[in-house]
PDB file of C-alpha atoms in Angstrom:
ATOM      1  CA  ALA A 116     -28.679-122.803 -88.274  1.00 41.00           C
ATOM      2  CA  SER A 117     -29.603-119.681 -90.227  1.00 46.00           C
ATOM      3  CA  VAL A 118     -28.926-116.266 -89.079  1.00 46.00           C
ATOM      4  CA  SER A 119     -31.144-113.154 -89.493  1.00 50.00           C
ATOM      5  CA  ALA A 120     -29.702-109.786 -91.486  1.00 50.00           C
ATOM      6  CA  ASP A 121     -30.511-107.729 -87.962  1.00 53.00           C
ATOM      7  CA  ASP A 122     -28.259-110.512 -86.362  1.00 58.00           C
ATOM      8  CA  MET A 123     -25.730-109.679 -88.900  1.00 61.00           C
ATOM      9  CA  ARG A 124     -25.345-105.688 -87.840  1.00 62.00           C
ATOM     10  CA  ALA A 125     -22.571-104.128 -85.563  1.00 62.00           C
ATOM     11  CA  GLY A 126     -24.181-100.581 -85.708  1.00 68.00           C
ATOM     12  CA  GLU A 127     -24.470 -99.738 -89.049  1.00 70.00           C
ATOM     13  CA  VAL A 128     -21.889-101.991 -90.384  1.00 69.00           C
ATOM     14  CA  ALA A 129     -23.395-105.433 -91.972  1.00 65.00           C
ATOM     15  CA  LEU A 130     -21.290-107.861 -91.065  1.00 64.00           C
ATOM     16  CA  LEU A 131     -21.399-110.484 -94.225  1.00 62.00           C
ATOM     17  CA  PRO A 132     -19.794-113.315 -94.787  1.00 61.00           C
ATOM     18  CA  VAL A 133     -17.271-113.725 -97.704  1.00 55.00           C
ATOM     19  CA  ALA A 134     -18.958-116.286-100.307  1.00 58.00           C
ATOM     20  CA  ARG A 135     -16.096-116.911-102.531  1.00 60.00           C
ATOM     21  CA  PHE A 136     -12.969-115.283-103.056  1.00 61.00           C
ATOM     22  CA  ILE A 137     -12.087-113.628-106.215  1.00 67.00           C
ATOM     23  CA  ASP A 138      -9.520-116.406-106.989  1.00 65.00           C
ATOM     24  CA  GLY A 139     -12.866-118.476-106.873  1.00 65.00           C
ATOM     25  CA  ASN A 140     -11.323-120.182-103.320  1.00 61.00           C
ATOM     26  CA  LEU A 141     -13.672-120.676-100.941  1.00 59.00           C
ATOM     27  CA  LEU A 142     -10.913-121.385 -98.137  1.00 64.00           C
ATOM     28  CA  GLU A 143     -10.032-117.994 -96.033  1.00 64.00           C
ATOM     29  CA  GLU A 144      -7.032-119.688 -94.504  1.00 66.00           C
ATOM     30  CA  SER A 145      -5.962-120.059 -98.410  1.00 70.00           C
ATOM     31  CA  HIS A 146      -6.920-116.648 -99.179  1.00 64.00           C
ATOM     32  CA  THR A 147      -5.648-114.660 -96.194  1.00 72.00           C
ATOM     33  CA  GLY A 148      -2.165-117.134 -96.346  1.00 73.00           C
ATOM     34  CA  ARG A 149      -1.288-116.109 -99.921  1.00 75.00           C
ATOM     35  CA  TYR A 150      -1.676-112.435 -99.037  1.00 74.00           C
ATOM     36  CA  TYR A 151       0.148-112.693 -95.864  1.00 75.00           C
ATOM     37  CA  SER A 152       2.977-114.319 -97.661  1.00 77.00           C
ATOM     38  CA  ALA A 153       3.289-111.840-100.123  1.00 78.00           C
ATOM     39  CA  LEU A 154       3.217-109.044 -97.728  1.00 78.00           C
ATOM     40  CA  LYS A 155       6.016-110.535 -95.724  1.00 80.00           C
ATOM     41  CA  SER A 156       8.201-110.843 -98.663  1.00 81.00           C
ATOM     42  CA  ARG A 157       8.422-107.859 -99.451  1.00 83.00           C
ATOM     43  CA  GLN A 158       8.149-106.362 -95.860  1.00 84.00           C
ATOM     44  CA  GLY A 159       5.158-104.397 -96.379  1.00 81.00           C
ATOM     45  CA  ILE A 160       2.620-103.292 -94.049  1.00 85.00           C
ATOM     46  CA  SER A 161      -1.258-103.243 -94.920  1.00 84.00           C
ATOM     47  CA  PHE A 162      -3.809-101.134 -93.207  1.00 86.00           C
ATOM     48  CA  GLN A 163      -7.476 -99.342 -93.622  1.00 87.00           C
ATOM     49  CA  GLN A 164      -8.909 -96.934 -91.132  1.00 88.00           C
ATOM     50  CA  ILE A 165     -11.845 -98.439 -90.055  1.00 87.00           C
ATOM     51  CA  VAL A 166     -13.640 -95.634 -88.109  1.00 86.00           C
ATOM     52  CA  ASP A 167     -12.639 -92.433 -87.087  1.00 83.00           C
ATOM     53  CA  ARG A 168      -8.948 -92.824 -84.922  1.00 82.00           C
ATOM     54  CA  VAL A 169      -8.839 -96.725 -85.640  1.00 90.00           C
ATOM     55  CA  LEU A 170      -6.634 -98.576 -88.111  1.00 89.00           C
ATOM     56  CA  LEU A 171      -6.472-102.005 -88.965  1.00 89.00           C
ATOM     57  CA  GLY A 172      -4.114-104.053 -90.494  1.00 87.00           C
ATOM     58  CA  SER A 173      -0.796-106.154 -90.222  1.00 86.00           C
ATOM     59  CA  CYS A 174       1.952-105.525 -87.882  1.00 88.00           C
ATOM     60  CA  PRO A 175       5.038-102.939 -88.812  1.00 89.00           C
ATOM     61  CA  ARG A 176       7.786-104.307 -89.790  1.00 87.00           C
ATOM     62  CA  SER A 177      10.432-101.247 -89.561  1.00 89.00           C
ATOM     63  CA  ARG A 178      10.874 -98.709 -87.520  1.00 91.00           C
ATOM     64  CA  GLU A 179      10.057 -96.522 -90.284  1.00 92.00           C
ATOM     65  CA  GLN A 180       6.605 -97.659 -90.907  1.00 91.00           C
ATOM     66  CA  VAL A 181       6.135 -97.035 -87.094  1.00 93.00           C
ATOM     67  CA  PHE A 182       7.370 -93.556 -87.412  1.00 94.00           C
ATOM     68  CA  ALA A 183       5.069 -93.333 -90.526  1.00 92.00           C
ATOM     69  CA  LEU A 184       1.509 -94.565 -88.746  1.00 92.00           C
ATOM     70  CA  LYS A 185       2.895 -92.160 -85.888  1.00 94.00           C
ATOM     71  CA  LYS A 186       3.054 -88.976 -88.064  1.00 94.00           C
ATOM     72  CA  THR A 187       0.870 -89.661 -90.889  1.00 92.00           C
ATOM     73  CA  HIS A 188      -2.071 -91.470 -88.817  1.00 91.00           C
ATOM     74  CA  ARG A 189      -1.329 -89.783 -85.613  1.00 93.00           C
ATOM     75  CA  VAL A 190      -1.246 -93.560 -84.110  1.00 93.00           C
ATOM     76  CA  ASP A 191      -0.649 -93.458 -80.379  1.00 94.00           C
ATOM     77  CA  CYS A 192      -1.802 -96.678 -79.359  1.00 95.00           C
ATOM     78  CA  VAL A 193      -0.994-100.135 -80.867  1.00 94.00           C
ATOM     79  CA  LEU A 194      -3.200-102.957 -80.061  1.00 93.00           C
ATOM     80  CA  ASN A 195      -1.696-106.161 -80.867  1.00 91.00           C
ATOM     81  CA  LEU A 196      -3.382-109.418 -81.016  1.00 90.00           C
ATOM     82  CA  GLN A 197      -0.608-111.685 -82.173  1.00 88.00           C
ATOM     83  CA  THR A 198       0.664-114.733 -80.226  1.00 90.00           C
ATOM     84  CA  GLU A 199       4.314-114.829 -79.118  1.00 88.00           C
ATOM     85  CA  GLU A 200       5.029-117.104 -81.845  1.00 87.00           C
ATOM     86  CA  ASP A 201       3.473-114.869 -84.306  1.00 85.00           C
ATOM     87  CA  CYS A 202       5.325-111.884 -82.947  1.00 84.00           C
ATOM     88  CA  GLN A 203       8.869-113.840 -83.225  1.00 83.00           C
ATOM     89  CA  ASN A 204       8.039-114.781 -86.875  1.00 81.00           C
ATOM     90  CA  ASN A 205       6.626-111.294 -87.904  1.00 80.00           C
ATOM     91  CA  PHE A 206       8.830-108.679 -85.916  1.00 81.00           C
ATOM     92  CA  LEU A 207      10.038-105.060 -86.174  1.00 82.00           C
ATOM     93  CA  ALA A 208      13.317-105.594 -87.709  1.00 82.00           C
ATOM     94  CA  GLY A 209      16.622-104.881 -85.129  1.00 86.00           C
ATOM     95  CA  ILE A 210      15.205-104.669 -81.947  1.00 87.00           C
ATOM     96  CA  GLY A 211      15.338-108.147 -80.830  1.00 85.00           C
ATOM     97  CA  MET A 212      11.537-109.294 -80.997  1.00 84.00           C
ATOM     98  CA  GLU A 213      12.707-112.438 -82.709  1.00 82.00           C
ATOM     99  CA  LYS A 214      14.205-113.439 -79.575  1.00 85.00           C
ATOM    100  CA  GLU A 215      11.732-111.460 -76.880  1.00 86.00           C
ATOM    101  CA  ALA A 216       8.395-110.560 -78.142  1.00 84.00           C
ATOM    102  CA  LEU A 217       7.926-108.130 -75.285  1.00 87.00           C
ATOM    103  CA  THR A 218      10.827-106.036 -76.698  1.00 89.00           C
ATOM    104  CA  ILE A 219       8.497-103.969 -78.463  1.00 90.00           C
ATOM    105  CA  ASP A 220       6.501-102.431 -75.330  1.00 92.00           C
ATOM    106  CA  ARG A 221       9.800-100.563 -74.630  1.00 92.00           C
ATOM    107  CA  PHE A 222      10.530 -99.489 -78.312  1.00 93.00           C
ATOM    108  CA  TYR A 223       7.078 -97.901 -78.750  1.00 94.00           C
ATOM    109  CA  GLN A 224       7.304 -96.379 -75.116  1.00 95.00           C
ATOM    110  CA  ASP A 225      10.636 -94.685 -76.450  1.00 95.00           C
ATOM    111  CA  HIS A 226       8.316 -93.111 -79.289  1.00 95.00           C
ATOM    112  CA  ASP A 227       5.204 -92.261 -77.184  1.00 96.00           C
ATOM    113  CA  ILE A 228       3.034 -94.796 -78.631  1.00 95.00           C
ATOM    114  CA  SER A 229       1.020 -97.167 -75.948  1.00 95.00           C
ATOM    115  CA  TYR A 230       1.193-100.910 -76.231  1.00 94.00           C
ATOM    116  CA  VAL A 231      -1.729-103.668 -75.339  1.00 95.00           C
ATOM    117  CA  TRP A 232      -0.785-107.324 -75.979  1.00 92.00           C
ATOM    118  CA  LEU A 233      -3.696-109.695 -76.105  1.00 92.00           C
ATOM    119  CA  PRO A 234      -2.540-112.864 -77.711  1.00 91.00           C
ATOM    120  CA  THR A 235      -4.997-114.445 -79.940  1.00 88.00           C
ATOM    121  CA  ARG A 236      -4.626-117.878 -81.855  1.00 81.00           C
ATOM    122  CA  ASP A 237      -5.395-117.044 -85.459  1.00 70.00           C
ATOM    123  CA  MET A 238      -7.525-118.933 -87.603  1.00 62.00           C
ATOM    124  CA  SER A 239      -8.944-121.112 -84.849  1.00 59.00           C
ATOM    125  CA  THR A 240     -12.562-121.423 -83.772  1.00 54.00           C
ATOM    126  CA  GLU A 241     -11.596-120.837 -80.147  1.00 58.00           C
ATOM    127  CA  GLY A 242      -9.843-117.592 -81.265  1.00 49.00           C
ATOM    128  CA  ARG A 243     -12.749-116.204 -83.022  1.00 49.00           C
TER     129      ARG A 243
END
């Protein structure tokens, strides 16, 4: 089924599918997996401001990253779409998330950041 250009807009933003990634791979999972693995191996964080006061990106992996987001970007709320398993594999070090995913809620509360958790299975038709 074909989709018209009008159906591919969200306000002023055109929603265009990726035809081919720079490396020539056509599979989103392959591209995303390599990017995620590189980011995780260096304990990095990646985000972009998508509209005023809204950042979209990976989970913070250190207290310092959270403090920087709060100070530099005035983050006062975090919306987490990770599943419980994702939280336990990609956690904020040193607060116990590897055992209990919701320990992050207390950490954010202690630093005046609201936390909303909506677990969503990634890379699945149902989750899209």
